[in-house]
XYZ file of C-alpha atoms in Angstrom:
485
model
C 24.401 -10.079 21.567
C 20.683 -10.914 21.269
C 18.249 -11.530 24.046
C 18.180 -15.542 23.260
C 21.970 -15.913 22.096
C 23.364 -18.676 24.226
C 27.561 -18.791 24.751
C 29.880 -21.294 26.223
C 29.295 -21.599 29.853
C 32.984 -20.818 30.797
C 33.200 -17.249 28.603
C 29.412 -16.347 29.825
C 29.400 -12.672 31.673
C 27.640 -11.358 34.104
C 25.472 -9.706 32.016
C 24.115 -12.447 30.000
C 20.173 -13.502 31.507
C 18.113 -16.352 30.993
C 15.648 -15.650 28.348
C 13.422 -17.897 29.953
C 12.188 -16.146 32.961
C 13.815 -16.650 36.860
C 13.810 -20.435 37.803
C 11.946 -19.225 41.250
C 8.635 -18.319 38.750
C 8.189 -21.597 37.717
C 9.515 -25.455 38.293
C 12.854 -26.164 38.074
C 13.735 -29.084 35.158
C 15.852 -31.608 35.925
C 18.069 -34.552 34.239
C 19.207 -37.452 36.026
C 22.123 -40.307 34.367
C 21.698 -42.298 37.420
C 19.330 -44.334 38.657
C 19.869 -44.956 42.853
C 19.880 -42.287 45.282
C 19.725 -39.312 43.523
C 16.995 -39.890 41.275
C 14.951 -40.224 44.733
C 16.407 -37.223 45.905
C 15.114 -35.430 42.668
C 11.890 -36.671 42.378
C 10.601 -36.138 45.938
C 11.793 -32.148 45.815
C 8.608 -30.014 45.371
C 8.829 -27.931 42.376
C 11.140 -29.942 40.703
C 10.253 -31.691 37.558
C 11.915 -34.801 35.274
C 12.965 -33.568 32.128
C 12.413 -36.744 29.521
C 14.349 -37.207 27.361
C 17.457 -39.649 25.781
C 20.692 -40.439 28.456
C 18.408 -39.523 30.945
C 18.893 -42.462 33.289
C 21.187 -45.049 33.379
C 20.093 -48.297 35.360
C 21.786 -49.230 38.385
C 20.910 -52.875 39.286
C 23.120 -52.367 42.342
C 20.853 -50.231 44.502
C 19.440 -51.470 47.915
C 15.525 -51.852 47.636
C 14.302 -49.282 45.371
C 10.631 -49.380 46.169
C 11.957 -49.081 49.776
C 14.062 -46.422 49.116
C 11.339 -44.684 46.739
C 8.921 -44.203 49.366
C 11.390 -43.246 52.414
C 11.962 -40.051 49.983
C 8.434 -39.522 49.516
C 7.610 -39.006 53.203
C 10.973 -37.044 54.037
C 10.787 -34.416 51.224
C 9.311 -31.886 53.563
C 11.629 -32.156 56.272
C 15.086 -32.036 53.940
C 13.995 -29.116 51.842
C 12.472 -27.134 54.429
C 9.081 -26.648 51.859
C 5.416 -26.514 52.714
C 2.926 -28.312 50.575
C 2.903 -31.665 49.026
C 5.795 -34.001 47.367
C 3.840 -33.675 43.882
C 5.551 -31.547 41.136
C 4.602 -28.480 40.045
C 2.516 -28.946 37.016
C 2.636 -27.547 33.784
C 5.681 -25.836 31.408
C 6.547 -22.359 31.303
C 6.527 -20.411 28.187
C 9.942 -20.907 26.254
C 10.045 -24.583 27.236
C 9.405 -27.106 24.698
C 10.338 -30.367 26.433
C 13.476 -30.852 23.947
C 16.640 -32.521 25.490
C 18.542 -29.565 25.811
C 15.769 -27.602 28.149
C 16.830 -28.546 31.879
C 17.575 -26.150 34.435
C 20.222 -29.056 36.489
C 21.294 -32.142 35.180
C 22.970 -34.844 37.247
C 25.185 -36.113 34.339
C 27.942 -38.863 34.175
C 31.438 -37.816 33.426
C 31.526 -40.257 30.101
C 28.410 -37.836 28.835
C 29.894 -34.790 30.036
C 33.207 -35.602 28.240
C 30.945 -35.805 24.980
C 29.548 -32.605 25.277
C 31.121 -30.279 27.310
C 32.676 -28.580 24.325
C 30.303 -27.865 22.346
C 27.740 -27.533 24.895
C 26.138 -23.923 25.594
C 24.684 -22.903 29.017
C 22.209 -20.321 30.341
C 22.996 -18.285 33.610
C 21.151 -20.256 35.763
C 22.070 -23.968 34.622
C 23.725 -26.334 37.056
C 25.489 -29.247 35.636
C 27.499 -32.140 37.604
C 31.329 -32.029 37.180
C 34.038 -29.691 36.076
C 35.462 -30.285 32.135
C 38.699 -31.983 33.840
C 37.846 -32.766 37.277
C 40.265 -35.735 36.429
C 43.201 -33.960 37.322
C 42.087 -34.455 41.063
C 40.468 -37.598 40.662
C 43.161 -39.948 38.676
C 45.440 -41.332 40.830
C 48.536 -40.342 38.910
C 47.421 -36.580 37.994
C 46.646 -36.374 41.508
C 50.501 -37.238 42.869
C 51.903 -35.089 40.434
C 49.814 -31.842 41.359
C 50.673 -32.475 44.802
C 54.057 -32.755 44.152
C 54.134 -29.660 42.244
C 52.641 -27.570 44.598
C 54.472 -29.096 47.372
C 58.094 -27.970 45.390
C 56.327 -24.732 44.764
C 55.417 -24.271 48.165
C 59.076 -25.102 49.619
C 60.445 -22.753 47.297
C 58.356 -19.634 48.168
C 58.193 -20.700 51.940
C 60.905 -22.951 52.827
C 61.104 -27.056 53.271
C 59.154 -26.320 56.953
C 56.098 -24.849 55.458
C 56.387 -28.050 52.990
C 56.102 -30.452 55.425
C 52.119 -29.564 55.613
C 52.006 -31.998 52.384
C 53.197 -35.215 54.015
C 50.072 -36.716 53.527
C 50.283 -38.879 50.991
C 52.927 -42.154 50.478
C 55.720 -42.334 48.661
C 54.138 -42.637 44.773
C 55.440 -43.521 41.137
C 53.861 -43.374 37.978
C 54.363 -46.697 35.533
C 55.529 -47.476 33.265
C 57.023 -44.056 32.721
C 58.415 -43.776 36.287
C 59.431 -47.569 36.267
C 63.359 -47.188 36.752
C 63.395 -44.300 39.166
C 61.028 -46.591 41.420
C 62.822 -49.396 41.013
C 66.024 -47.556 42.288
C 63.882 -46.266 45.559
C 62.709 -49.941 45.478
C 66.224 -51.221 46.268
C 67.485 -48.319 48.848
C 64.515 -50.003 50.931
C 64.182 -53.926 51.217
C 61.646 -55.695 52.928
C 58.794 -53.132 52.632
C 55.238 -53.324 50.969
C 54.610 -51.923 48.044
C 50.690 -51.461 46.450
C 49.916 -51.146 43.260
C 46.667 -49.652 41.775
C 45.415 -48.902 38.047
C 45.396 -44.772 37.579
C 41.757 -44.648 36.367
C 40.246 -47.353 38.075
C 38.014 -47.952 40.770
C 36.262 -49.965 43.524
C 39.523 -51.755 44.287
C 39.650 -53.249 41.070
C 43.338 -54.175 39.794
C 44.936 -53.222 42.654
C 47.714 -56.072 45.212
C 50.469 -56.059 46.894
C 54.197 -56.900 46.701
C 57.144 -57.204 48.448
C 59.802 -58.481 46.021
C 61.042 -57.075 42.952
C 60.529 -59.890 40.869
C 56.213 -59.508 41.686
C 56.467 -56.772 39.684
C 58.897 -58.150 36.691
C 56.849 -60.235 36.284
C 53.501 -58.277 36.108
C 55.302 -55.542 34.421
C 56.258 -58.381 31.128
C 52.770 -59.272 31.360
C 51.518 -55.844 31.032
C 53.763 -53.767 29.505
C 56.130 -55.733 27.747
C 55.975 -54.205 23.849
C 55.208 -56.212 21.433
C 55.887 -55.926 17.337
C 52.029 -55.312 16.840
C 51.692 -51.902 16.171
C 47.952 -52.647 17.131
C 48.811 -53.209 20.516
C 46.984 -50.898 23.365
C 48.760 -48.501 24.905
C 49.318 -50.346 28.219
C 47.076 -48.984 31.390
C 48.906 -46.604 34.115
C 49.459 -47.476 37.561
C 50.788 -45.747 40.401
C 52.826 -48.022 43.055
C 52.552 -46.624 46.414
C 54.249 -47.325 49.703
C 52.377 -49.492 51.556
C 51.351 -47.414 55.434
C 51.502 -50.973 57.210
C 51.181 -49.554 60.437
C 46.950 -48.380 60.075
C 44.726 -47.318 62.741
C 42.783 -51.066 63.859
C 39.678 -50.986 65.365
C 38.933 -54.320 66.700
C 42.204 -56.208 65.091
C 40.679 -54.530 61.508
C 41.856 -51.757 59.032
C 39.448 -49.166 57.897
C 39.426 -46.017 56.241
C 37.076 -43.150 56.124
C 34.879 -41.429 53.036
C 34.955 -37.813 53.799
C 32.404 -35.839 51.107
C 33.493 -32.509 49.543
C 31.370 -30.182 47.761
C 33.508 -27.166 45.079
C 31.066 -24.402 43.633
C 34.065 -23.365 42.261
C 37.929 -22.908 41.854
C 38.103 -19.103 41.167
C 37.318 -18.478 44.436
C 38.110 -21.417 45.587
C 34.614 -22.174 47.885
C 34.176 -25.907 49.590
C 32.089 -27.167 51.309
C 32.325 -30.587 54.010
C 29.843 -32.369 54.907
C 29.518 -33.493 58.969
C 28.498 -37.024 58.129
C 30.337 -39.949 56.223
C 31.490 -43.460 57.199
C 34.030 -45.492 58.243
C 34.418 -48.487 55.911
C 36.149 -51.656 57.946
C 38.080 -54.878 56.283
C 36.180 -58.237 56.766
C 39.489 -60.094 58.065
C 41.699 -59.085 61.106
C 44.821 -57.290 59.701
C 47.975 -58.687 58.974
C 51.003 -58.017 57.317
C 51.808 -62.048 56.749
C 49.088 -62.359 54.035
C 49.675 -59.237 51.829
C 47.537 -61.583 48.907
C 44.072 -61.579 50.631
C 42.174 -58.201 49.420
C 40.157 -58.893 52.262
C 42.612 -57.996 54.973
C 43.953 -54.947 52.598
C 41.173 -53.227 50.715
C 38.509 -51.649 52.871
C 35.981 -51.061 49.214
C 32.570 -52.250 50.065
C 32.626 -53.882 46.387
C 35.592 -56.140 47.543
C 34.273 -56.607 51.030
C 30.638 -58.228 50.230
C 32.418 -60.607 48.317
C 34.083 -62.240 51.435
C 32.778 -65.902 52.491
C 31.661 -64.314 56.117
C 30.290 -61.379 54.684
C 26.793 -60.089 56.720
C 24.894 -57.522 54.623
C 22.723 -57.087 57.511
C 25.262 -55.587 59.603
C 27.978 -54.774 56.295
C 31.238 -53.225 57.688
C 30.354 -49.464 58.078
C 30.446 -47.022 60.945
C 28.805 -43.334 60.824
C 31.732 -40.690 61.022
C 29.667 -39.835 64.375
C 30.234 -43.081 66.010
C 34.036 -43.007 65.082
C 34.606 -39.658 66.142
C 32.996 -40.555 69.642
C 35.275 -43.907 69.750
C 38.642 -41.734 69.114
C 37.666 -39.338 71.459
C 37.151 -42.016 74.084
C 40.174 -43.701 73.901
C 42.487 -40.676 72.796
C 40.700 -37.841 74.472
C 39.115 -34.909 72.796
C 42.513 -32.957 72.115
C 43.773 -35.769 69.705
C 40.925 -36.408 67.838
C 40.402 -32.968 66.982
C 44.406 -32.234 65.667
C 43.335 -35.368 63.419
C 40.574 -34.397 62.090
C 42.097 -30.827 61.378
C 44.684 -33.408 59.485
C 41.828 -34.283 57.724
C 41.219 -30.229 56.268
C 44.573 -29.798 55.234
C 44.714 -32.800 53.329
C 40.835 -31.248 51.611
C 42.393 -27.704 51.163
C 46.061 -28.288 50.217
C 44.727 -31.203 47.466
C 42.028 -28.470 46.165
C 44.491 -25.559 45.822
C 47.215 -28.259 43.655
C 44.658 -28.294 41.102
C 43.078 -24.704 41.543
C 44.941 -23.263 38.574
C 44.248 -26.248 36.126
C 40.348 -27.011 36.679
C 38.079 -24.713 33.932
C 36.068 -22.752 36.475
C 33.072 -22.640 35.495
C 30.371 -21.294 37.136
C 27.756 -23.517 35.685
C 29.524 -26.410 37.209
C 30.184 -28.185 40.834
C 31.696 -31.051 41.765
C 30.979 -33.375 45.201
C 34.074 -35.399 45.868
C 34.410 -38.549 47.663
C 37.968 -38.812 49.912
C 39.084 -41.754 51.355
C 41.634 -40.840 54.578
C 43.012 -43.553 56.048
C 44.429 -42.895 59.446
C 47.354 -45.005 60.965
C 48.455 -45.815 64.338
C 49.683 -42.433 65.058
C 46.139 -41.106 64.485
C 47.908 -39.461 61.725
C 45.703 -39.147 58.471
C 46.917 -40.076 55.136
C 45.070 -39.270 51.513
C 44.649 -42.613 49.486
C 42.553 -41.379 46.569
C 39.872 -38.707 45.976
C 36.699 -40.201 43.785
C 35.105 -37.978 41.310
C 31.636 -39.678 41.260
C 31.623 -41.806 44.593
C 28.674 -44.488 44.900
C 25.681 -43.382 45.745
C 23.856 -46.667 45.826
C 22.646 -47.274 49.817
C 23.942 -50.984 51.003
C 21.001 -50.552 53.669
C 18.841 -48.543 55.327
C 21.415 -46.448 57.204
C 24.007 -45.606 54.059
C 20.570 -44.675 52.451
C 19.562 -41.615 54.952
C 22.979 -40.561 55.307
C 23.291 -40.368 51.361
C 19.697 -38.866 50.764
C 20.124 -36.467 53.155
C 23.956 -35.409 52.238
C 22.383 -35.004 48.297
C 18.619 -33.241 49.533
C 21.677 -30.949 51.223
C 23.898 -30.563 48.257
C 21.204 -29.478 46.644
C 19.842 -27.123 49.077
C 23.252 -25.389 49.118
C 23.075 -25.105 45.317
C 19.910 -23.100 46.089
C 18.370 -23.185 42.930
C 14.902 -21.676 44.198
C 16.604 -18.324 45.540
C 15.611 -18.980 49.059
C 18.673 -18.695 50.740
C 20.925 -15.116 51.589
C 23.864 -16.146 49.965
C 25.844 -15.530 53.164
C 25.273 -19.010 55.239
C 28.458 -20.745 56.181
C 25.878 -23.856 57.015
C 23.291 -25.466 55.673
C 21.796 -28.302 56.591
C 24.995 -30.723 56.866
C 27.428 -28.701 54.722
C 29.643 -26.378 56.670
C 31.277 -23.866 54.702
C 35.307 -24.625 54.933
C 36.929 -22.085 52.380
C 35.807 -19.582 51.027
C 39.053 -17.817 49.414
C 40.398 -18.088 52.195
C 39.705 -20.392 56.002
C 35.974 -20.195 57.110
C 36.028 -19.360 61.099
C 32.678 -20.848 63.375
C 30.248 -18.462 64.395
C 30.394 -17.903 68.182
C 27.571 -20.098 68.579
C 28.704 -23.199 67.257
C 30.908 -24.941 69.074
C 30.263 -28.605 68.455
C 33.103 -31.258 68.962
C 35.414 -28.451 70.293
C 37.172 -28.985 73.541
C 34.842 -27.993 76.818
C 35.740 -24.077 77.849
C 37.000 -23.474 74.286
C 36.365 -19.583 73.635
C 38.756 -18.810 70.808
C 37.711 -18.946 67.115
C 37.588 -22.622 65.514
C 37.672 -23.791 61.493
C 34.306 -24.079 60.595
C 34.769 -27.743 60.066
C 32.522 -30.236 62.167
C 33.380 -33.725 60.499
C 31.913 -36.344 62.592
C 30.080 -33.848 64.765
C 26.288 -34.113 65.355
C 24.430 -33.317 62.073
C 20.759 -32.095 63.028
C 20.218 -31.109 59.846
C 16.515 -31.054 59.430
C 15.961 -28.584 62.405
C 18.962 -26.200 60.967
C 17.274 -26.080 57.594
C 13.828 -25.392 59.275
C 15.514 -22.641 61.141
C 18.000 -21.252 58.346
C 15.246 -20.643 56.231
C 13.129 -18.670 58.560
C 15.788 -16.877 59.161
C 16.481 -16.308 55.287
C 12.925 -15.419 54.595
C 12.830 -12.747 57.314
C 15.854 -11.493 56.042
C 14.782 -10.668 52.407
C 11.581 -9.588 53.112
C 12.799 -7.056 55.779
């Protein structure tokens, strides 16, 4: 194979260089589809440099004062990347470049676009690119149930019904239309309870309500599914119906639910990442189970929330995954909270290995998830859907630093400049979790765990404190002294 011969990402070897010279030489070129958070994060990283070009941004009118949040990356590039010298770009192309569309070293890309190209799309070593070829297995509802399933029957089988019990973590779930009958048969064995019903592929709580009787869902399912002579007629949209969890953890009389981020390098070794910070996201209306029709009560989606008559964007209906953390711990004691949260890593590992097998690795690819976890009043946690692109648009000044910081971090762990050793289980806000295999703390950190604690813990600090700036500062002093020695 010649020098300059480029291959499909997923069959490239080992041996296979970039004939363009080692990104850390020169600046690293980057595409961006969005236009919010992570276009800021991009621009204010020194040394990196916008690649023009078509598809290379797609507005988003939704994002929370753009010249605010323009500058606030400006004046905190420093501190998040852990550089010297000033937020400018390096200047200039290196030889080889030629400022086509194809010449970009990372490229935060939509999964429509990547769909489009993937296949016939050829990568050089060092390219990073946004999303695995069918990261949907994970991330629609339906595909998601059924991998679960199937690893759950796999896992009962090789290691009995006890060792299966690890996956009761997510409700009772059928697929329509093609599971239609087999629900309505578990439908009958149980009446009275709530059922929910949400669109496979959709998201920000569109489609989705809530039934208790049979005929809600006759008469939905002749509306939607009902066939009709025209052989025209669109195959109808899945759903999954899920058991309603009607008893949920209430924090002031109101249901929440909690956006955990997850970062995959990759499948084969499975490696993840978790990142300390994310947010509670609380209903607008006081729970209850007598008005099953208000989506205001039910849903906990800030797109369905800001819509409510009451609504304060001011204050919005958010908590940091620090200030929950210290509210469980108050009321339930330290103990509790931390078998929860540990709740919390199963349901990240066990839903990771279900698809392990079926994702093309690639090692050109990553993928940052967004879980939602819902906890109910047993402090129990319970998966209700895994995003593969959650929002990155800031509702306020807050959900902006916690968002610009988790990407600056993302990208940090990435490490596209070579600065780092390779063997860091954290960095900045990412703690390593898996690694083929569970990721133990180092003796030294010890946040969140239980006072006189001396045994090993998961290296898993969700909700912990997140002084991320001064860990990068020190990581890579540490890093530096350890290549150059």
């Amino acid at each position: 194979m010649s020098k300059g011969t480029k291959v499909p990402g997923y069959m490239q070897g080992k041996g296979s260089r970039n004939p363009r010279g080692i990104i850390g030489d020169r600046e690293i070129r980057y595409k961006c589809s969005l236009q919010n958070t992570i276009l800021d994060v991009l621009r204010g990283r020194p040394g990196w440099q916008e690649v023009p070009g078509q598809n290379n941004i797609q507005p988003n009118v939704n994002q929370a004062n753009p010249k605010q949040a323009g500058q606030q990356s400006t004046g905190q590039q420093q501190a998040n990347t852990g550089k010297s010298g000033s937020g400018s770009t390096t200047q200039g192309t290196t030889s080889g470049y030629k400022g086509s569309d194809g010449d970009w070293d990372f490229y935060w890309c939509d999964r429509e676009w990547l769909a489009q190209n993937y296949d016939t799309m050829f990568l050089y070593e060092h390219q990073k690119i946004l999303h695995f070829r069918n990261h949907y297995e994970l991330t629609r509802k339906n595909l998601m149930v059924k991998n679960l399933k199937r690893l759950k029957k796999q896992t009962e089988r090789e290691l009995g019904k006890a060792e299966g019990q690890s996956f009761e973590f997510f409700p009772t779930t059928y697929e329509l239309p093609s599971e239609y009958h087999i629900f309505v048969e578990e439908f009958k064995k149980n009446p009275g309870i709530i059922w929910i019903m949400k669109p496979a592929a959709r998201a920000q709580g569109r489609g989705i309500f809530l039934f208790r009787r049979l005929k809600d869902i006759t008469d939905w399912k002749k509306g939607e599914y009902q066939p009709l002579s025209d052989p025209n007629r669109e195959v109808p949209e899945t759903y999954v119906v899920q058991r309603y969890i009607e008893n949920p953890y209430l924090i002031g009389g109101r249901k929440f639910d909690v956006r955990v981020y997850v970062l995959v390098v990759s499948y084969n070794p499975l490696k993840v990442w978790l990142y300390r910070s994310g947010f509670a996201r609380f209903s607008n209306t006081r729970f209850s189970l007598d008005s099953i029709e208000d989506t205001y009560v039910h849903l906990t989606n800030v797109a369905i929330q800001k819509n409510a008559p009451d609504y304060d964007p001011d204050k919005g209906c958010k908590w940091s995954t620090q200030q929950l953390r210290k509210y469980l711990s108050a009321k339930h004691g330290v103990e509790a909270v931390k078998k929860a949260f540990k709740g919390i890593d199963n349901i990240i590992i066990k839903s990771l290995q279900s698809v392990q097998k079926i994702i093309i690795n690639d090692k050109h690819c990553f993928e940052m998830y967004g879980y939602d976890v819902l906890f109910d009043s047993d402090l129990k946690p319970w998966l209700i859907e895994i995003n593969a692109s959650p929002s990155l648009t800031a509702s306020g000044k807050e959900d902006y630093d916690l968002k610009f910081g988790l990407l600056n971090d993302l990208l940090n762990v990435l490490d596209l400049e070579n600065r780092l050793t390779g063997k860091e289980k954290r960095v900045g806000g990412w703690d390593l979790l898996w690694e083929d295999g569970p990721i133990l703390a180092d003796d030294g950190n010890m946040e969140c765990a239980p006072n006189g604690t001396t045994a090993s813990i998961p290296n898993s600090f969700l909700g912990c404190h997140n002084e991320r700036k001064r860990q990068l500062r020190e990581l890579y002093t540490a890093a530096q002294s350890i290549k150059k020695s």
